[in-house]
mmCIF file of C-alpha atoms in Angstrom:
data_model
loop_
_atom_site.group_PDB
_atom_site.id
_atom_site.type_symbol
_atom_site.label_atom_id
_atom_site.label_comp_id
_atom_site.label_asym_id
_atom_site.label_seq_id
_atom_site.Cartn_x
_atom_site.Cartn_y
_atom_site.Cartn_z
ATOM 1 C CA UNK A 1 34.071 -12.539 11.645
ATOM 2 C CA UNK A 2 30.408 -11.625 12.878
ATOM 3 C CA UNK A 3 29.385 -8.398 14.593
ATOM 4 C CA UNK A 4 29.283 -9.875 18.934
ATOM 5 C CA UNK A 5 25.097 -10.434 19.497
ATOM 6 C CA UNK A 6 23.833 -10.618 22.247
ATOM 7 C CA UNK A 7 19.340 -12.095 22.461
ATOM 8 C CA UNK A 8 17.706 -10.182 25.552
ATOM 9 C CA UNK A 9 14.582 -12.202 26.305
ATOM 10 C CA UNK A 10 14.552 -16.112 26.248
ATOM 11 C CA UNK A 11 10.871 -16.457 25.597
ATOM 12 C CA UNK A 12 9.531 -18.219 22.828
ATOM 13 C CA UNK A 13 10.731 -15.969 19.678
ATOM 14 C CA UNK A 14 13.860 -15.079 21.522
ATOM 15 C CA UNK A 15 15.249 -18.764 21.924
ATOM 16 C CA UNK A 16 14.882 -18.794 18.292
ATOM 17 C CA UNK A 17 17.251 -15.744 17.971
ATOM 18 C CA UNK A 18 19.386 -17.534 20.511
ATOM 19 C CA UNK A 19 19.531 -20.805 18.674
ATOM 20 C CA UNK A 20 19.382 -19.923 14.823
ATOM 21 C CA UNK A 21 22.614 -16.662 16.276
ATOM 22 C CA UNK A 22 24.703 -19.749 17.520
ATOM 23 C CA UNK A 23 24.403 -21.879 14.316
ATOM 24 C CA UNK A 24 25.548 -18.857 12.293
ATOM 25 C CA UNK A 25 28.322 -18.140 15.002
ATOM 26 C CA UNK A 26 27.355 -15.005 15.869
ATOM 27 C CA UNK A 27 25.779 -15.361 19.566
ATOM 28 C CA UNK A 28 27.991 -13.536 22.300
ATOM 29 C CA UNK A 29 25.495 -13.226 24.825
ATOM 30 C CA UNK A 30 21.825 -14.359 26.610
ATOM 31 C CA UNK A 31 20.393 -11.766 28.558
ATOM 32 C CA UNK A 32 16.364 -12.100 30.560
ATOM 33 C CA UNK A 33 14.544 -11.042 33.447
ATOM 34 C CA UNK A 34 14.860 -14.558 35.243
ATOM 35 C CA UNK A 35 18.961 -15.015 35.888
ATOM 36 C CA UNK A 36 18.146 -19.083 35.827
ATOM 37 C CA UNK A 37 16.832 -18.795 32.671
ATOM 38 C CA UNK A 38 19.036 -16.884 30.788
ATOM 39 C CA UNK A 39 22.071 -19.275 32.558
ATOM 40 C CA UNK A 40 20.434 -22.389 31.043
ATOM 41 C CA UNK A 41 20.542 -20.869 27.470
ATOM 42 C CA UNK A 42 24.175 -19.544 28.319
ATOM 43 C CA UNK A 43 25.651 -22.495 29.591
ATOM 44 C CA UNK A 44 23.767 -24.720 26.377
ATOM 45 C CA UNK A 45 25.020 -22.334 23.677
ATOM 46 C CA UNK A 46 29.117 -21.925 25.378
ATOM 47 C CA UNK A 47 28.447 -17.773 25.966
ATOM 48 C CA UNK A 48 27.942 -15.590 28.637
ATOM 49 C CA UNK A 49 24.600 -14.982 30.559
ATOM 50 C CA UNK A 50 23.477 -10.804 31.334
ATOM 51 C CA UNK A 51 20.769 -9.210 32.427
ATOM 52 C CA UNK A 52 19.066 -6.987 30.098
ATOM 53 C CA UNK A 53 20.753 -3.861 31.166
ATOM 54 C CA UNK A 54 24.044 -5.368 31.659
ATOM 55 C CA UNK A 55 23.753 -6.738 28.157
ATOM 56 C CA UNK A 56 22.946 -2.939 26.936
ATOM 57 C CA UNK A 57 26.367 -1.327 29.115
ATOM 58 C CA UNK A 58 28.717 -4.195 28.163
ATOM 59 C CA UNK A 59 31.589 -3.024 25.815
ATOM 60 C CA UNK A 60 32.336 -6.372 24.388
ATOM 61 C CA UNK A 61 28.639 -6.993 22.756
ATOM 62 C CA UNK A 62 28.054 -4.785 19.246
ATOM 63 C CA UNK A 63 24.646 -5.443 19.044
ATOM 64 C CA UNK A 64 21.496 -6.797 20.929
ATOM 65 C CA UNK A 65 17.890 -8.777 19.133
ATOM 66 C CA UNK A 66 15.125 -7.734 21.628
ATOM 67 C CA UNK A 67 12.484 -10.391 22.006
ATOM 68 C CA UNK A 68 10.302 -8.395 24.876
ATOM 69 C CA UNK A 69 7.400 -7.910 25.797
ATOM 70 C CA UNK A 70 6.249 -5.287 23.518
ATOM 71 C CA UNK A 71 5.857 -2.443 25.692
ATOM 72 C CA UNK A 72 9.755 -2.679 27.272
ATOM 73 C CA UNK A 73 10.829 -2.615 23.915
ATOM 74 C CA UNK A 74 11.455 1.066 23.306
ATOM 75 C CA UNK A 75 12.885 2.077 26.610
ATOM 76 C CA UNK A 76 15.531 -0.594 26.196
ATOM 77 C CA UNK A 77 15.913 0.051 22.725
ATOM 78 C CA UNK A 78 16.713 3.290 23.106
ATOM 79 C CA UNK A 79 19.026 2.889 26.284
ATOM 80 C CA UNK A 80 20.841 0.448 23.316
ATOM 81 C CA UNK A 81 21.191 3.094 20.683
ATOM 82 C CA UNK A 82 22.842 5.470 23.616
ATOM 83 C CA UNK A 83 25.014 2.278 24.688
ATOM 84 C CA UNK A 84 26.790 2.757 21.187
ATOM 85 C CA UNK A 85 24.795 -0.301 19.628
ATOM 86 C CA UNK A 86 22.448 -1.488 17.178
ATOM 87 C CA UNK A 87 19.059 -3.263 17.390
ATOM 88 C CA UNK A 88 16.909 -5.836 15.836
ATOM 89 C CA UNK A 89 13.613 -5.404 17.197
ATOM 90 C CA UNK A 90 10.815 -8.112 17.613
ATOM 91 C CA UNK A 91 7.476 -6.921 16.146
ATOM 92 C CA UNK A 92 6.045 -5.236 16.931
ATOM 93 C CA UNK A 93 8.674 -2.355 18.565
ATOM 94 C CA UNK A 94 6.329 -0.466 19.618
ATOM 95 C CA UNK A 95 2.053 -0.279 21.238
ATOM 96 C CA UNK A 96 1.471 3.487 20.024
ATOM 97 C CA UNK A 97 2.632 5.549 17.330
ATOM 98 C CA UNK A 98 4.605 8.417 19.446
ATOM 99 C CA UNK A 99 6.926 5.066 20.870
ATOM 100 C CA UNK A 100 7.720 3.876 17.950
ATOM 101 C CA UNK A 101 8.725 7.302 16.650
ATOM 102 C CA UNK A 102 10.414 8.540 19.698
ATOM 103 C CA UNK A 103 12.601 5.221 18.959
ATOM 104 C CA UNK A 104 13.530 5.742 15.434
ATOM 105 C CA UNK A 105 14.172 8.997 16.172
ATOM 106 C CA UNK A 106 16.806 7.794 19.077
ATOM 107 C CA UNK A 107 18.677 5.735 16.011
ATOM 108 C CA UNK A 108 18.761 8.351 13.869
ATOM 109 C CA UNK A 109 20.199 10.709 16.515
ATOM 110 C CA UNK A 110 22.428 8.084 17.836
ATOM 111 C CA UNK A 111 23.736 6.723 14.447
ATOM 112 C CA UNK A 112 22.713 2.913 15.194
ATOM 113 C CA UNK A 113 20.927 0.821 13.287
ATOM 114 C CA UNK A 114 17.063 0.066 14.236
ATOM 115 C CA UNK A 115 15.828 -3.287 12.020
ATOM 116 C CA UNK A 116 12.138 -4.615 13.191
ATOM 117 C CA UNK A 117 11.955 -8.683 12.815
ATOM 118 C CA UNK A 118 9.116 -8.547 9.526
ATOM 119 C CA UNK A 119 10.355 -12.481 9.573
ATOM 120 C CA UNK A 120 8.199 -13.174 6.462
ATOM 121 C CA UNK A 121 9.551 -10.520 4.551
ATOM 122 C CA UNK A 122 12.705 -12.774 4.493
ATOM 123 C CA UNK A 123 11.108 -15.840 3.160
ATOM 124 C CA UNK A 124 12.446 -17.063 0.050
ATOM 125 C CA UNK A 125 9.000 -17.760 -1.634
ATOM 126 C CA UNK A 126 8.453 -14.066 -0.487
ATOM 127 C CA UNK A 127 11.070 -12.558 -2.019
ATOM 128 C CA UNK A 128 11.068 -14.383 -5.628
ATOM 129 C CA UNK A 129 7.277 -13.289 -5.245
ATOM 130 C CA UNK A 130 8.957 -9.000 -4.947
ATOM 131 C CA UNK A 131 10.974 -10.004 -7.815
ATOM 132 C CA UNK A 132 8.636 -11.226 -9.970
ATOM 133 C CA UNK A 133 6.408 -8.482 -9.595
ATOM 134 C CA UNK A 134 9.249 -5.725 -10.348
ATOM 135 C CA UNK A 135 10.351 -7.625 -13.696
ATOM 136 C CA UNK A 136 6.141 -6.870 -14.852
ATOM 137 C CA UNK A 137 4.760 -10.802 -15.436
ATOM 138 C CA UNK A 138 2.032 -9.877 -14.084
ATOM 139 C CA UNK A 139 1.069 -6.215 -15.384
ATOM 140 C CA UNK A 140 0.264 -2.939 -12.592
ATOM 141 C CA UNK A 141 -0.158 -4.222 -9.533
ATOM 142 C CA UNK A 142 -3.613 -3.373 -8.387
ATOM 143 C CA UNK A 143 -4.608 -5.240 -5.604
ATOM 144 C CA UNK A 144 -2.929 -6.873 -2.244
ATOM 145 C CA UNK A 145 -4.690 -9.420 0.092
ATOM 146 C CA UNK A 146 -3.358 -12.136 2.310
ATOM 147 C CA UNK A 147 -5.103 -14.255 5.019
ATOM 148 C CA UNK A 148 -3.235 -15.571 8.503
ATOM 149 C CA UNK A 149 -5.730 -17.855 10.289
ATOM 150 C CA UNK A 150 -5.533 -20.814 12.564
ATOM 151 C CA UNK A 151 -6.490 -21.779 15.611
ATOM 152 C CA UNK A 152 -4.610 -20.932 19.079
ATOM 153 C CA UNK A 153 -2.687 -18.062 19.807
ATOM 154 C CA UNK A 154 -4.230 -16.258 22.882
ATOM 155 C CA UNK A 155 -2.313 -14.136 24.530
ATOM 156 C CA UNK A 156 -3.504 -10.523 26.238
ATOM 157 C CA UNK A 157 -2.853 -8.885 22.912
ATOM 158 C CA UNK A 158 -6.144 -8.922 20.382
ATOM 159 C CA UNK A 159 -5.227 -10.727 17.164
ATOM 160 C CA UNK A 160 -4.367 -7.609 15.172
ATOM 161 C CA UNK A 161 -1.397 -6.670 17.207
ATOM 162 C CA UNK A 162 -0.222 -10.535 17.764
ATOM 163 C CA UNK A 163 -0.655 -11.229 13.603
ATOM 164 C CA UNK A 164 -1.448 -8.362 11.556
ATOM 165 C CA UNK A 165 2.205 -6.815 11.420
ATOM 166 C CA UNK A 166 3.035 -9.479 9.621
ATOM 167 C CA UNK A 167 0.681 -9.193 6.928
ATOM 168 C CA UNK A 168 1.598 -5.051 7.036
ATOM 169 C CA UNK A 169 5.077 -5.231 6.067
ATOM 170 C CA UNK A 170 4.432 -7.180 3.116
ATOM 171 C CA UNK A 171 1.416 -4.955 2.027
ATOM 172 C CA UNK A 172 3.842 -1.755 3.101
ATOM 173 C CA UNK A 173 6.565 -3.278 1.114
ATOM 174 C CA UNK A 174 4.694 -3.996 -2.370
ATOM 175 C CA UNK A 175 2.521 -0.948 -2.430
ATOM 176 C CA UNK A 176 5.466 0.991 -1.839
ATOM 177 C CA UNK A 177 3.926 3.580 -0.181
ATOM 178 C CA UNK A 178 1.317 4.610 2.547
ATOM 179 C CA UNK A 179 -2.158 4.333 2.926
ATOM 180 C CA UNK A 180 -4.147 6.878 3.162
ATOM 181 C CA UNK A 181 -6.942 4.880 4.240
ATOM 182 C CA UNK A 182 -7.351 2.193 6.793
ATOM 183 C CA UNK A 183 -10.545 0.693 7.635
ATOM 184 C CA UNK A 184 -11.124 -2.564 10.356
ATOM 185 C CA UNK A 185 -13.478 -4.210 11.415
ATOM 186 C CA UNK A 186 -13.129 -6.854 14.092
ATOM 187 C CA UNK A 187 -14.738 -9.856 16.518
ATOM 188 C CA UNK A 188 -14.292 -11.238 19.486
ATOM 189 C CA UNK A 189 -15.281 -14.576 19.692
ATOM 190 C CA UNK A 190 -14.148 -16.760 22.065
ATOM 191 C CA UNK A 191 -11.552 -15.255 23.991
ATOM 192 C CA UNK A 192 -11.804 -11.592 26.036
ATOM 193 C CA UNK A 193 -10.194 -9.597 23.019
ATOM 194 C CA UNK A 194 -10.203 -9.466 19.104
ATOM 195 C CA UNK A 195 -10.285 -13.059 17.679
ATOM 196 C CA UNK A 196 -11.080 -12.086 13.988
ATOM 197 C CA UNK A 197 -10.354 -8.687 12.052
ATOM 198 C CA UNK A 198 -10.688 -7.491 8.605
ATOM 199 C CA UNK A 199 -8.099 -5.267 7.540
ATOM 200 C CA UNK A 200 -8.213 -2.619 4.325
ATOM 201 C CA UNK A 201 -5.809 -0.175 3.281
ATOM 202 C CA UNK A 202 -6.597 2.599 0.273
ATOM 203 C CA UNK A 203 -2.893 3.835 -1.254
ATOM 204 C CA UNK A 204 -2.816 7.112 -2.882
ATOM 205 C CA UNK A 205 -1.953 5.077 -6.002
ATOM 206 C CA UNK A 206 -5.081 3.340 -6.801
ATOM 207 C CA UNK A 207 -3.349 0.233 -5.406
ATOM 208 C CA UNK A 208 -6.209 -1.971 -2.048
ATOM 209 C CA UNK A 209 -5.261 -3.837 -0.330
ATOM 210 C CA UNK A 210 -6.989 -6.494 2.372
ATOM 211 C CA UNK A 211 -5.965 -8.498 5.384
ATOM 212 C CA UNK A 212 -8.000 -10.767 7.217
ATOM 213 C CA UNK A 213 -6.340 -12.189 10.279
ATOM 214 C CA UNK A 214 -8.249 -14.791 12.891
ATOM 215 C CA UNK A 215 -6.603 -16.940 15.913
ATOM 216 C CA UNK A 216 -10.224 -19.022 15.848
ATOM 217 C CA UNK A 217 -10.192 -20.777 12.256
ATOM 218 C CA UNK A 218 -11.088 -24.047 12.200
ATOM 219 C CA UNK A 219 -8.596 -24.486 9.399
ATOM 220 C CA UNK A 220 -5.177 -23.044 8.434
ATOM 221 C CA UNK A 221 -4.739 -20.274 5.979
ATOM 222 C CA UNK A 222 -1.222 -18.723 5.119
ATOM 223 C CA UNK A 223 -1.964 -17.129 1.507
ATOM 224 C CA UNK A 224 -0.670 -13.549 0.471
ATOM 225 C CA UNK A 225 -1.753 -12.877 -3.312
ATOM 226 C CA UNK A 226 -0.803 -10.097 -5.782
ATOM 227 C CA UNK A 227 -3.502 -9.181 -8.371
ATOM 228 C CA UNK A 228 -1.607 -7.554 -11.490
ATOM 229 C CA UNK A 229 -3.450 -6.231 -14.396
ATOM 230 C CA UNK A 230 -1.838 -9.148 -16.496
ATOM 231 C CA UNK A 231 -1.916 -11.599 -14.326
ATOM 232 C CA UNK A 232 -2.171 -12.744 -10.313
ATOM 233 C CA UNK A 233 0.438 -14.455 -8.030
ATOM 234 C CA UNK A 234 0.317 -16.590 -4.912
ATOM 235 C CA UNK A 235 2.200 -17.550 -1.689
ATOM 236 C CA UNK A 236 0.380 -20.289 -0.069
ATOM 237 C CA UNK A 237 3.491 -20.638 3.059
ATOM 238 C CA UNK A 238 1.534 -23.870 3.753
ATOM 239 C CA UNK A 239 1.411 -25.681 0.404
ATOM 240 C CA UNK A 240 4.349 -28.532 -0.372
ATOM 241 C CA UNK A 241 7.725 -27.510 -1.145
ATOM 242 C CA UNK A 242 7.556 -26.432 -5.247
ATOM 243 C CA UNK A 243 4.303 -25.701 -4.847
ATOM 244 C CA UNK A 244 4.731 -22.631 -2.426
ATOM 245 C CA UNK A 245 4.615 -19.642 -5.472
ATOM 246 C CA UNK A 246 1.548 -19.968 -8.181
ATOM 247 C CA UNK A 247 1.760 -17.929 -11.045
ATOM 248 C CA UNK A 248 -1.980 -17.553 -12.835
ATOM 249 C CA UNK A 249 -2.088 -16.285 -16.121
ATOM 250 C CA UNK A 250 -5.733 -14.757 -15.325
ATOM 251 C CA UNK A 251 -7.261 -11.884 -17.474
ATOM 252 C CA UNK A 252 -10.034 -9.631 -17.284
ATOM 253 C CA UNK A 253 -10.585 -7.481 -20.851
ATOM 254 C CA UNK A 254 -13.326 -4.920 -21.700
ATOM 255 C CA UNK A 255 -15.588 -6.550 -24.371
ATOM 256 C CA UNK A 256 -17.884 -3.871 -25.678
ATOM 257 C CA UNK A 257 -20.394 -2.123 -22.457
ATOM 258 C CA UNK A 258 -18.926 -5.818 -20.978
ATOM 259 C CA UNK A 259 -16.554 -7.572 -19.215
ATOM 260 C CA UNK A 260 -14.825 -11.204 -20.311
ATOM 261 C CA UNK A 261 -12.172 -13.046 -18.670
ATOM 262 C CA UNK A 262 -9.414 -15.760 -19.330
ATOM 263 C CA UNK A 263 -9.269 -17.999 -16.635
ATOM 264 C CA UNK A 264 -5.487 -19.985 -16.533
ATOM 265 C CA UNK A 265 -4.194 -23.547 -14.679
ATOM 266 C CA UNK A 266 -1.907 -22.449 -11.513
ATOM 267 C CA UNK A 267 1.813 -22.322 -12.927
ATOM 268 C CA UNK A 268 3.943 -23.361 -9.676
ATOM 269 C CA UNK A 269 7.114 -21.502 -10.373
ATOM 270 C CA UNK A 270 10.761 -22.452 -8.578
ATOM 271 C CA UNK A 271 11.966 -21.127 -5.532
ATOM 272 C CA UNK A 272 15.750 -20.609 -3.405
ATOM 273 C CA UNK A 273 15.368 -22.765 0.041
ATOM 274 C CA UNK A 274 16.668 -21.126 2.796
ATOM 275 C CA UNK A 275 14.838 -20.021 6.499
ATOM 276 C CA UNK A 276 13.349 -16.889 6.670
ATOM 277 C CA UNK A 277 14.941 -16.588 10.108
ATOM 278 C CA UNK A 278 18.320 -17.443 8.813
ATOM 279 C CA UNK A 279 18.152 -15.078 6.230
ATOM 280 C CA UNK A 280 16.540 -12.160 8.423
ATOM 281 C CA UNK A 281 19.274 -12.399 10.733
ATOM 282 C CA UNK A 282 22.398 -12.477 8.032
ATOM 283 C CA UNK A 283 20.532 -9.982 6.766
ATOM 284 C CA UNK A 284 20.742 -7.835 10.179
ATOM 285 C CA UNK A 285 25.148 -9.039 10.462
ATOM 286 C CA UNK A 286 25.387 -7.755 7.232
ATOM 287 C CA UNK A 287 23.485 -4.523 7.791
ATOM 288 C CA UNK A 288 26.053 -4.193 10.810
ATOM 289 C CA UNK A 289 29.111 -4.947 8.719
ATOM 290 C CA UNK A 290 28.458 -2.350 6.258
ATOM 291 C CA UNK A 291 26.874 0.320 7.909
ATOM 292 C CA UNK A 292 23.474 -0.492 5.511
ATOM 293 C CA UNK A 293 19.792 0.410 6.322
ATOM 294 C CA UNK A 294 18.471 -2.819 7.015
ATOM 295 C CA UNK A 295 15.261 -4.288 4.684
ATOM 296 C CA UNK A 296 12.838 -3.452 7.783
ATOM 297 C CA UNK A 297 14.081 -0.638 8.888
ATOM 298 C CA UNK A 298 12.920 1.811 10.994
ATOM 299 C CA UNK A 299 10.221 3.475 9.073
ATOM 300 C CA UNK A 300 8.392 0.452 8.293
ATOM 301 C CA UNK A 301 8.508 -0.192 11.751
ATOM 302 C CA UNK A 302 6.972 2.942 12.850
ATOM 303 C CA UNK A 303 4.118 3.332 9.980
ATOM 304 C CA UNK A 304 3.472 -0.201 10.743
ATOM 305 C CA UNK A 305 2.498 0.539 14.410
ATOM 306 C CA UNK A 306 0.877 3.657 13.425
ATOM 307 C CA UNK A 307 -1.459 1.312 11.186
ATOM 308 C CA UNK A 308 -1.895 -0.874 14.054
ATOM 309 C CA UNK A 309 -2.911 1.887 16.498
ATOM 310 C CA UNK A 310 -5.616 3.387 14.010
ATOM 311 C CA UNK A 311 -6.466 -0.729 13.305
ATOM 312 C CA UNK A 312 -7.191 -2.230 17.018
ATOM 313 C CA UNK A 313 -6.341 0.836 19.569
ATOM 314 C CA UNK A 314 -5.456 -0.298 22.978
ATOM 315 C CA UNK A 315 -6.486 0.744 26.346
ATOM 316 C CA UNK A 316 -3.949 -1.422 28.559
ATOM 317 C CA UNK A 317 -2.072 -3.321 26.021
ATOM 318 C CA UNK A 318 0.874 -5.724 26.664
ATOM 319 C CA UNK A 319 2.091 -8.771 24.405
ATOM 320 C CA UNK A 320 5.034 -11.382 26.078
ATOM 321 C CA UNK A 321 7.737 -12.513 23.513
#
């Protein structure tokens, strides 16, 4: 039997969580500041409608999914931990590193689980990519490249905070360490906030990473590449099924005082089917039941906010979920 989960926040991502948890069979309640919105979703899925405060206090709710404006995540999560609940918080968990660390500390003090909703980490193609890297098929990882580009998504938040958390999560997982240097170049193009950004990360081991995010691109791009000493991998989320994960057996070698290279065609690799959000929520449920630390736990959540704060300091932040 699954833990009883309530979703707090019925915005765009909250609705996705509500639908998916209902399909799994773990949805027990829906909460929102707007009573009519909570009641509409509660009626649709046959669960009870609650206020956010009532969801925190309810004795028949085991855990919460928070899909609120990012500025409200910290206080609500800390109240939930104090009430004995585990919490999955949509990204980002906070808008400054101090608030993020305060939330992580509260979870540890209460003995509760904190998971951040870095959903792309649960994409079956990315998970297979990580397995191939761990198997050593492309040698030693030297560089990571992530592109997330398209047109649209103009909330009050700049593009770094809106889009880059996904890419930072992938980079941090594969690097396996925290960066020692963060450089960011931002540009406002068509809105009043940052529309394009390039983030460069340097890690103590020598691994480098570059993240390019844009919401004013005339085309969409969702590619993540890993450059190794013996080959390269690319996860292209927009490619057709069967072509999303490609292995390139490219090699660069020294030839006397110069360098030479082998150029190999793409070899498309098989991957498992599965929806990332479904896999993410099932992982959260399993962690709640087994008391296992989530793959996207407190440490990653806090580090992501720290890097975002360095890359794009916010003056009057808010992000509507």
